[in-house]
Short mmCIF file of C-alpha atoms in Angstrom, two decimals:
data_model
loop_
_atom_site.label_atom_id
_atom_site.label_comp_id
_atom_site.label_asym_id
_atom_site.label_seq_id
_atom_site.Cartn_x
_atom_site.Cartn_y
_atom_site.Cartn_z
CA UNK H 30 99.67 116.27 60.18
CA UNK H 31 97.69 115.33 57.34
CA UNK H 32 94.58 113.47 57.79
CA UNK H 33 94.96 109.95 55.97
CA UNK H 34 91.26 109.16 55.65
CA UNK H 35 90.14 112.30 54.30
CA UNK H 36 92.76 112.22 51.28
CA UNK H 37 91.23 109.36 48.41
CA UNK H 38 95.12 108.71 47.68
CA UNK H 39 96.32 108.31 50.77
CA UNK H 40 93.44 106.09 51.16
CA UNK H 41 95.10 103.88 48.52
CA UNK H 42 97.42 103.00 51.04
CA UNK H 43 95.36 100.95 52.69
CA UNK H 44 94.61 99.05 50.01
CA UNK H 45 98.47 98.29 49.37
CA UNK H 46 98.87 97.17 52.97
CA UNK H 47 95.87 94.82 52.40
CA UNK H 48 97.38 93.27 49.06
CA UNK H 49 101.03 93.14 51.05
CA UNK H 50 99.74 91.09 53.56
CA UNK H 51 98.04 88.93 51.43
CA UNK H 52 100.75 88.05 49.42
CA UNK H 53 102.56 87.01 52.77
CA UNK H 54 102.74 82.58 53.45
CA UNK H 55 100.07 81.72 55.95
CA UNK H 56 103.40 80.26 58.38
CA UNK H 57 104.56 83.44 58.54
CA UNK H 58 101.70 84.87 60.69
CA UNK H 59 103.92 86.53 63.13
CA UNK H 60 105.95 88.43 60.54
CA UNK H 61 105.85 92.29 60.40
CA UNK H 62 103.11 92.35 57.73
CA UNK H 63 100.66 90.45 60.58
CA UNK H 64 101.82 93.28 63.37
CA UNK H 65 99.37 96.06 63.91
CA UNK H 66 102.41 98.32 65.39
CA UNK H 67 104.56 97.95 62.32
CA UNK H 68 101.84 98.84 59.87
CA UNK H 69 100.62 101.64 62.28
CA UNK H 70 104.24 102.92 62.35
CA UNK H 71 104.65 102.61 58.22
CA UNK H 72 101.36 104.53 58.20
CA UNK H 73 102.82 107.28 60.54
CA UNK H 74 106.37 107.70 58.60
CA UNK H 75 104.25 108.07 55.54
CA UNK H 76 102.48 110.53 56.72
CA UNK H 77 105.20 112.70 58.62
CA UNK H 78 107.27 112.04 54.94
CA UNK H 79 104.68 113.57 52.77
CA UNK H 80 103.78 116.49 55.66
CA UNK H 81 107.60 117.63 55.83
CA UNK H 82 108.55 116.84 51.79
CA UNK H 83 105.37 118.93 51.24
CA UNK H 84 106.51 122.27 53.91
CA UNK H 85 110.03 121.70 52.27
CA UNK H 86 108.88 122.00 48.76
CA UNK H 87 106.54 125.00 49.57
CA UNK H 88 109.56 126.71 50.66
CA UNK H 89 111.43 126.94 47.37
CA UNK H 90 111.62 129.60 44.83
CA UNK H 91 110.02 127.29 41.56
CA UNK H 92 108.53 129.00 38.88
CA UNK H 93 104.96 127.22 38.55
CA UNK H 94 104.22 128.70 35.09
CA UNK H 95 106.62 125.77 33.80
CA UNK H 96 104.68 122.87 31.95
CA UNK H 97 107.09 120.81 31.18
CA UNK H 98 108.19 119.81 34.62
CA UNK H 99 106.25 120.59 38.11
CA UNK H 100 107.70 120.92 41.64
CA UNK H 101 105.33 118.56 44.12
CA UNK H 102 102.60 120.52 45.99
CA UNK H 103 100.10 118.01 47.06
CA UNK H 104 100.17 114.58 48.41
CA UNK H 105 98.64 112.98 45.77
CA UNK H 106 101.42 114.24 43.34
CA UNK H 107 103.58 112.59 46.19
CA UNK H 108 101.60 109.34 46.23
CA UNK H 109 101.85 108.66 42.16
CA UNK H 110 105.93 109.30 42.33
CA UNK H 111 106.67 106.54 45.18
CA UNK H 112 104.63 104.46 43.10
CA UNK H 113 106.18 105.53 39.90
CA UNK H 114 109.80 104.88 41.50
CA UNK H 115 108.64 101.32 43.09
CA UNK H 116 107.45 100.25 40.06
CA UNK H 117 110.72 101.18 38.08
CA UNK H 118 112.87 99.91 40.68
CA UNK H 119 111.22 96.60 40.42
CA UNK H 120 111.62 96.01 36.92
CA UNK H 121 115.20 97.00 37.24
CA UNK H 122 115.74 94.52 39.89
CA UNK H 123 117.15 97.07 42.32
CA UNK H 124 114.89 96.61 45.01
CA UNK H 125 117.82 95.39 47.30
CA UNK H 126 119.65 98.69 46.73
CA UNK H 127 116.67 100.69 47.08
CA UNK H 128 113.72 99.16 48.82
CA UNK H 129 109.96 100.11 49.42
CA UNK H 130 109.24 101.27 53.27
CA UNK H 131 106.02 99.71 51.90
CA UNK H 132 105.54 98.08 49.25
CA UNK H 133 104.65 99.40 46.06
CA UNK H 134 105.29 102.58 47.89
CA UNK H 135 109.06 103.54 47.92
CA UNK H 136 109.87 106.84 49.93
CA UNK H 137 112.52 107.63 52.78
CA UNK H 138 113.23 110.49 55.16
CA UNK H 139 115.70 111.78 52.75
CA UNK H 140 112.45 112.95 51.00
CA UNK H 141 111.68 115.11 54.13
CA UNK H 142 114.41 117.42 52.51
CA UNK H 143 114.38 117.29 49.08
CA UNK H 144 112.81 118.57 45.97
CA UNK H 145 110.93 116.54 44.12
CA UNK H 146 110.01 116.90 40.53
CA UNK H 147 108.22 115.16 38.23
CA UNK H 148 106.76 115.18 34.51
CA UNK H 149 102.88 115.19 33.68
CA UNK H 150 101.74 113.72 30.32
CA UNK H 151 97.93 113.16 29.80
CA UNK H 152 97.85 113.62 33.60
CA UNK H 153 100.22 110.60 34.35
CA UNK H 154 103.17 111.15 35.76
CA UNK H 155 106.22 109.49 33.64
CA UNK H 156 109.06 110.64 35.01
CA UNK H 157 110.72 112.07 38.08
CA UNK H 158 113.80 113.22 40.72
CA UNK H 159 114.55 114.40 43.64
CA UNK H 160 117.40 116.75 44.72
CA UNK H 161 118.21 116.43 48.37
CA UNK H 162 119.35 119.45 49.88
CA UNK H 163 122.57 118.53 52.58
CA UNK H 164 121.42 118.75 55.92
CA UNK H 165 122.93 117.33 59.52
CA UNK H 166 122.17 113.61 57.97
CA UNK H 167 124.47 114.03 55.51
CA UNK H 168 123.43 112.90 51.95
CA UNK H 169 123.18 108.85 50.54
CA UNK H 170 125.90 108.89 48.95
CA UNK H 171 128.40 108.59 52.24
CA UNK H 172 126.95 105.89 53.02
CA UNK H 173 129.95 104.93 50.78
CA UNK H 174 132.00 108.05 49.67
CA UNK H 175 132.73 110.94 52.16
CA UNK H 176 131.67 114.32 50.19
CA UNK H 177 133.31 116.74 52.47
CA UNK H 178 136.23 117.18 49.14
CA UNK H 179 133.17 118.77 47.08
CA UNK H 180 131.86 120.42 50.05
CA UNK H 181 135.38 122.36 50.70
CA UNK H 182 135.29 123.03 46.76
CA UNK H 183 132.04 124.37 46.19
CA UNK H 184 129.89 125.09 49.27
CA UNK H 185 126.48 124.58 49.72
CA UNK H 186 125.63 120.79 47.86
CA UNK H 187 122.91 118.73 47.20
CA UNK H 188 122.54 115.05 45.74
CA UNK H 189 120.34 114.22 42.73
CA UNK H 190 118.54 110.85 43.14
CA UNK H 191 115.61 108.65 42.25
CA UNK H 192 115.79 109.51 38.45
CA UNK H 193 113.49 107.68 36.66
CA UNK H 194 111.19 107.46 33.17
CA UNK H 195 108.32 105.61 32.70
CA UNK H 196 108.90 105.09 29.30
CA UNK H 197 112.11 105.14 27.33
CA UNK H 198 112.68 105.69 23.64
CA UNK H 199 115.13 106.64 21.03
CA UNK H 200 117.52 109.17 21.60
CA UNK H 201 117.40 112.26 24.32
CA UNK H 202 113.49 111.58 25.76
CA UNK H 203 111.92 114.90 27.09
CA UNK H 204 111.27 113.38 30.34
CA UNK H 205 115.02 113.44 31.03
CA UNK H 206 115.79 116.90 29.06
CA UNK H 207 112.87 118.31 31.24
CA UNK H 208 113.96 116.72 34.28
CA UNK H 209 117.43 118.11 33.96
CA UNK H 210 116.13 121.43 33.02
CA UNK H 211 114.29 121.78 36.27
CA UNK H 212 117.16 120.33 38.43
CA UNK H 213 119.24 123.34 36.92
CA UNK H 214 116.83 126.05 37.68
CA UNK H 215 116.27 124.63 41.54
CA UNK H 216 119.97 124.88 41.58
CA UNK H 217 120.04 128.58 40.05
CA UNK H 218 117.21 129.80 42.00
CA UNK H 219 117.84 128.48 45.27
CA UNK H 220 120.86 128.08 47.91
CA UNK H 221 123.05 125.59 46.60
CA UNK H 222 126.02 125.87 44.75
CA UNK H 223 126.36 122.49 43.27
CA UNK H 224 125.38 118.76 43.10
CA UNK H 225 126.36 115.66 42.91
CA UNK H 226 125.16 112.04 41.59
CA UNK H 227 126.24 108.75 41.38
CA UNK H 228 125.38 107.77 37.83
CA UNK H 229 126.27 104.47 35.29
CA UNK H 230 130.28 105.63 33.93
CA UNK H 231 129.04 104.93 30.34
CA UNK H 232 126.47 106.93 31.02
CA UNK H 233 129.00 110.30 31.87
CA UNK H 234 129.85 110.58 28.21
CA UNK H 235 126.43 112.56 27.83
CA UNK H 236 126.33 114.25 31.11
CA UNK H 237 129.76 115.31 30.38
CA UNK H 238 128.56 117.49 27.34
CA UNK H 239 126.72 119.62 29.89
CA UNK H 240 129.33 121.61 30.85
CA UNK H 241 130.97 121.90 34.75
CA UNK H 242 129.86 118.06 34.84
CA UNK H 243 133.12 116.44 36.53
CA UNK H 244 134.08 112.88 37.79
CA UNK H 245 134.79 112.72 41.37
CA UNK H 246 135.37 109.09 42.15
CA UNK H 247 135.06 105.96 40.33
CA UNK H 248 133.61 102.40 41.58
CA UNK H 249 133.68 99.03 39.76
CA UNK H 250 131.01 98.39 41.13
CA UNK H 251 127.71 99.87 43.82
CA UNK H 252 126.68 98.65 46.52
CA UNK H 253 124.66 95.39 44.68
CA UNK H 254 124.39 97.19 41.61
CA UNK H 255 127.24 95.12 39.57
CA UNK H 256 128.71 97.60 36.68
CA UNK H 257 131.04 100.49 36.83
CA UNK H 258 129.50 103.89 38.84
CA UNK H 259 130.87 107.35 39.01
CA UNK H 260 130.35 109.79 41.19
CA UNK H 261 130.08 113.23 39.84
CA UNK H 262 129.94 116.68 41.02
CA UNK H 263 128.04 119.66 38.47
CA UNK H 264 128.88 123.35 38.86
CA UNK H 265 125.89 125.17 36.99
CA UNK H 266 126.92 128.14 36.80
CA UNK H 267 129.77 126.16 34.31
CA UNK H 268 126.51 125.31 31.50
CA UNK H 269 127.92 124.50 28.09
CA UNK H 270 126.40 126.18 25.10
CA UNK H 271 125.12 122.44 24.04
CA UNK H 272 123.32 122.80 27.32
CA UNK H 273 121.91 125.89 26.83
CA UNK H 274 120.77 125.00 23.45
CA UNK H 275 119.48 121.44 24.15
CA UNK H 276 118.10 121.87 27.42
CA UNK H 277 117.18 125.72 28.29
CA UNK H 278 115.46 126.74 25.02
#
């Protein structure tokens, strides 16, 4: 298991738990945040979390001659993304939906198998997903929608998640055309047939373009998040010349 005290951003973790605590009332002294077991066990899952996401990872065929997006390799990389995806989720207010294990720090044990990507600008990361392979656990979504229609139609599946960009501009940002480009290729390259995502429905009129994109289910609402969702299935082997053009060349 990786050695927390010899890695300087690992270290950084202690440094979070400090500023947690301290940002706790003084009447709440008993609270989790006060208990030596629940920080050591925070400590261990984040450990274990980056150890397996990392031997996960290292087990996919990625072609590391890309520069516009990377596949994770170290736990640094891994460090800088649950921080990017805290900080994101707390300016979107969805922090009840999808909360820190620690704060500032927001990770799960879906990450154990999934691959996580990310963009690197100036060396800061400002963008990044995940694509969680299905395993015995199922995937997050059925915590609300049973997938087992997509599985008998296509196979092998896996659910994109924590998509996020730093900064958002104008029109189609490179983070997300890079982002999407190396969620196709892990699909290409690797054994899984298709995926599926739970995205915003005015959001599908784009994703639709892509070609083998197709709406699965529709909710007025998700979970806590109060506007209309879709959830969507994508067969790449379906691309759309727009696709090709916009996002493979």
């Amino acid at each position: 298991m990786i050695n927390i005290n010899k890695n300087s951003s690992l270290i950084e973790l202690e440094k979070l738990i400090i500023q947690s605590v301290a940002k706790q009332p003084n009447n709440t002294v008993s609270s989790e945040y006060y208990n030596p077991v629940s920080l050591f066990q925070k400590r261990y899952f984040l450990e274990k979390t980056i150890e397996e996401t990392l031997a996960f990872n290292n087990k996919l065929v990625w072609d590391y001659t890309i520069k516009e997006v990377k596949l994770v390799s170290t736990a640094e990389e891994l460090i800088k993304i649950y921080q990017l995806r805290s900080e994101i989720y707390g300016s979107l207010n969805y922090g009840n939906e999808f909360p820190d294990y620690i704060e500032s720090l927001n990770f799960d044990s879906y990450d154990h198998n999934a691959a996580i990507i990310y963009n690197l600008v100036n060396n800061e990361i400002t963008g990044t997903c995940r694509l969680i392979f299905d395993s015995e656990k199922k995937l997050p979504i059925e915590d609300k929608y049973s997938l087992n229609p997509i599985r008998d139609k296509f196979g092998s599946i896996g659910e994109v998640s924590r998509l996020m960009i730093k900064h958002k501009g104008d029109g189609l940002n490179l983070e997300f055309k890079y982002l999407t480009k190396g969620i196709y290729l892990l699909l290409i390259n690797n054994p899984i047939d298709a995926s599926v995502s739970v995205i915003r429905k005015d959001h599908f009129k784009l994703y639709g373009r892509f070609g083998g994109f197709e709406v699965e289910k529709e909710f007025s609402e998700y979970g806590s998040l109060k506007a209309p969702f879709v959830i969507t299935s994508w067969d790449p082997k379906q691309i759309s010349s727009f696709f090709e053009k916009i996002f493979l060349k």
